[in-house]
CSV table of C-alpha atoms in Angstrom, one decimal:
chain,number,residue,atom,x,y,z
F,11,UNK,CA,-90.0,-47.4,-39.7
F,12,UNK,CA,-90.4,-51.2,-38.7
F,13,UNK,CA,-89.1,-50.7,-35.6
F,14,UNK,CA,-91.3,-47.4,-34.6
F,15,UNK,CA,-94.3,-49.8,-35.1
F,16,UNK,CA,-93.6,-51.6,-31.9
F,17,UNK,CA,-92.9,-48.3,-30.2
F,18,UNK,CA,-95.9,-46.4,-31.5
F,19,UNK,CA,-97.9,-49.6,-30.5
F,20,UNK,CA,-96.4,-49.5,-26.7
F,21,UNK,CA,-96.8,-46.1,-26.1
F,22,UNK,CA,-100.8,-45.7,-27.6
F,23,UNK,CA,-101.2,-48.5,-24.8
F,24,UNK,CA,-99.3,-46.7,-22.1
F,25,UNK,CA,-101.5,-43.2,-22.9
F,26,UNK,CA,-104.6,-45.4,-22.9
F,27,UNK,CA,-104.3,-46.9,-19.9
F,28,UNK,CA,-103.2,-43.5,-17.7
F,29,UNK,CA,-106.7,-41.9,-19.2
F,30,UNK,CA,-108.5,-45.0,-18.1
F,31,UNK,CA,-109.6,-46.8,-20.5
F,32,UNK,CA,-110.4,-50.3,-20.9
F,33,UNK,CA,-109.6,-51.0,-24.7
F,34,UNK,CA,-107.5,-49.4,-27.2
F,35,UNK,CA,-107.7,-50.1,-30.8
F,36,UNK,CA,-103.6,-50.3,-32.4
F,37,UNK,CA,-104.0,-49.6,-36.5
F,38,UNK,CA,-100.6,-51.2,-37.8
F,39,UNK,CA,-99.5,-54.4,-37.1
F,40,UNK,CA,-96.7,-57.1,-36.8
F,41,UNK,CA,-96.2,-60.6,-35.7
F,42,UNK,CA,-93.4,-58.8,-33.5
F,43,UNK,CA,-96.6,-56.7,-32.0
F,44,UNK,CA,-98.7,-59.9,-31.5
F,45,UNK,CA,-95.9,-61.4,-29.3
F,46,UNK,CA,-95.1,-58.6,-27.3
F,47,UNK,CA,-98.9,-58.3,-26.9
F,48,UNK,CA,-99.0,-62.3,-26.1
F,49,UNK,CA,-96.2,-62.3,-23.4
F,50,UNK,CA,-98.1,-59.1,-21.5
F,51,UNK,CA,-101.3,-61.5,-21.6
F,52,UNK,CA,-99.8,-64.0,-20.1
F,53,UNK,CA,-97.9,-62.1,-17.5
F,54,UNK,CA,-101.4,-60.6,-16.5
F,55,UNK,CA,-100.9,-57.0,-17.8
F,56,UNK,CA,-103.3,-57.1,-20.9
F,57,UNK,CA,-106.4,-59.2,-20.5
F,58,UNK,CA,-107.2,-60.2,-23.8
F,59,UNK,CA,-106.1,-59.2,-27.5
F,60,UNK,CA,-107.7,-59.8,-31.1
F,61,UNK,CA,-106.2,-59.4,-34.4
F,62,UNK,CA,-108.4,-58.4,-37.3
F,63,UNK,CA,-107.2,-58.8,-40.9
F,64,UNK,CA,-103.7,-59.9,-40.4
F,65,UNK,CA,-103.2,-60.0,-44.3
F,66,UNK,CA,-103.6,-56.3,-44.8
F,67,UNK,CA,-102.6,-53.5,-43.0
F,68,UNK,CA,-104.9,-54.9,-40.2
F,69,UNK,CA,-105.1,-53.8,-35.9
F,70,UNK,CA,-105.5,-55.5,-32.7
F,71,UNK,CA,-107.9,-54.7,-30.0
F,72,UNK,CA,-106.3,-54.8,-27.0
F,73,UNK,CA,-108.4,-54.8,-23.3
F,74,UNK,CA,-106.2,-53.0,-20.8
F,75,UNK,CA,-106.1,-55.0,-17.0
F,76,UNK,CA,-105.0,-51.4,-15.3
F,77,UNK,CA,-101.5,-52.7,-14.8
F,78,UNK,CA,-99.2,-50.7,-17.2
F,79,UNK,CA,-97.1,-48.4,-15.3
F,80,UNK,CA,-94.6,-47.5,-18.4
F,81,UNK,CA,-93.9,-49.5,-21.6
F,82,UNK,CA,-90.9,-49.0,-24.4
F,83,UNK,CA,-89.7,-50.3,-27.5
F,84,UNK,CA,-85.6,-50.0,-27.7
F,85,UNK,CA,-85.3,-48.7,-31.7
F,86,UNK,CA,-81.6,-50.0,-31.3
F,87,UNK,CA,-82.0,-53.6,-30.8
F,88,UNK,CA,-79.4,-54.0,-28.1
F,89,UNK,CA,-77.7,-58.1,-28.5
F,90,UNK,CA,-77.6,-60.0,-25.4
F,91,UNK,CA,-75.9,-62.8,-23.9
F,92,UNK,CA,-77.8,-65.5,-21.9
F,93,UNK,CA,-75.2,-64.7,-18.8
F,94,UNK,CA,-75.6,-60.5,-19.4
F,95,UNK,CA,-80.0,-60.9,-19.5
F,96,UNK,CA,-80.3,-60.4,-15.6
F,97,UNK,CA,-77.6,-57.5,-15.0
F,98,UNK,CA,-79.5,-55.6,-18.2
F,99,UNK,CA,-82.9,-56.3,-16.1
F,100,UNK,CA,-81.0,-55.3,-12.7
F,101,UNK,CA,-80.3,-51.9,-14.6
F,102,UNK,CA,-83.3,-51.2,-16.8
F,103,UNK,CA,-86.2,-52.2,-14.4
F,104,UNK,CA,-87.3,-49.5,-11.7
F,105,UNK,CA,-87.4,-52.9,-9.0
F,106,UNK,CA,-86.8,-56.4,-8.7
F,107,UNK,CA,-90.1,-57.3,-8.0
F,108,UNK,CA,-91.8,-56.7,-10.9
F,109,UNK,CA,-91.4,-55.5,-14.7
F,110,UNK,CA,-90.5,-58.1,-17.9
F,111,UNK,CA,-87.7,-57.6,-20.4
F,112,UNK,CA,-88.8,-58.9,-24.0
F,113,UNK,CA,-85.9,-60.2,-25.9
F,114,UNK,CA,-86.0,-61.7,-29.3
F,115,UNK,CA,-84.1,-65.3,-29.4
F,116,UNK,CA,-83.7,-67.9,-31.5
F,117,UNK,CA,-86.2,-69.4,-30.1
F,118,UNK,CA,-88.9,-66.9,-30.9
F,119,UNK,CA,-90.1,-64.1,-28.6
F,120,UNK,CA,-89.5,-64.2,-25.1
F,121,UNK,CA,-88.9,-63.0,-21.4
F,122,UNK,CA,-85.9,-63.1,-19.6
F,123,UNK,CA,-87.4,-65.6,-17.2
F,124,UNK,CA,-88.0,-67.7,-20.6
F,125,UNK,CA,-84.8,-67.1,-22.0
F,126,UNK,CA,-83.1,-67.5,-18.6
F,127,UNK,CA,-84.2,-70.8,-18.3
F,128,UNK,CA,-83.5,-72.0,-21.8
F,129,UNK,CA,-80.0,-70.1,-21.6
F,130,UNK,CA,-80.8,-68.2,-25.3
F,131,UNK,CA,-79.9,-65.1,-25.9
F,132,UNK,CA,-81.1,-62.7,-28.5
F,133,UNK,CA,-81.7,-58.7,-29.1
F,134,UNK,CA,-83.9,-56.5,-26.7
F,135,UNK,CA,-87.0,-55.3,-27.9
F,136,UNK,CA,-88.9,-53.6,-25.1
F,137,UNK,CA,-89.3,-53.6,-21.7
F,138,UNK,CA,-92.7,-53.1,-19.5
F,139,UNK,CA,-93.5,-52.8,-15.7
């Protein structure tokens, strides 16, 4: 169920955003959430987020920038190698322009641009363009 969290999460944002609206309220929570979340923000796809309650079961309010064409959470947790991060991108992202894959790394929660440049690898947790 941990891992349908994220997903549930992801996909309440995606909905939101294709019926227009400009917040969406997400009712359980994780730190795993409040990263993905905290990457998109500084990408420029969310414009701001707030957690309330942390300590309990908790949600985040989460303003929506328009941007979010389609966002997943893999359930599997795929591993990666630092040297295999940008052929998974070249084969799970519609183009090369734009689009972020979120990979978990020793290092804590990052992009593959971050984890690129610090040559980590980690497991896959979502992807969003």
């Amino acid at each position: 169920m941990g891992r349908r969290i994220l997903n549930d999460a992801l996909r309440t944002m995606v909905n939101a955003e294709k019926r227009g609206k400009a917040a969406v309220e997400l009712s359980h929570i994780s730190t795993v959430i409040s990263s993905f979340l905290q990457i998109m923000k500084n990408r420029g796809y969310v414009k701001n987020f707030q957690v309330y309650d942390p300590h309990r079961v908790g949600r985040i309010t989460v303003e929506l920038q328009g941007r979010i064409n389609d966002c997943k959470a893999l359930t599997y947790r795929q591993d990666l190698k630092a040297r295999d991060i940008e052929a998974y991108r070249l084969n799970t992202l519609p183009t090369n322009q734009w689009g972020y894959v979120v990979i978990s790394t020793p290092d804590g929660v990052l992009d593959h641009e971050e984890a690129i440049r610090k040559n980590v690898g980690g497991q896959v947790l979502g992807y969003f363009h």
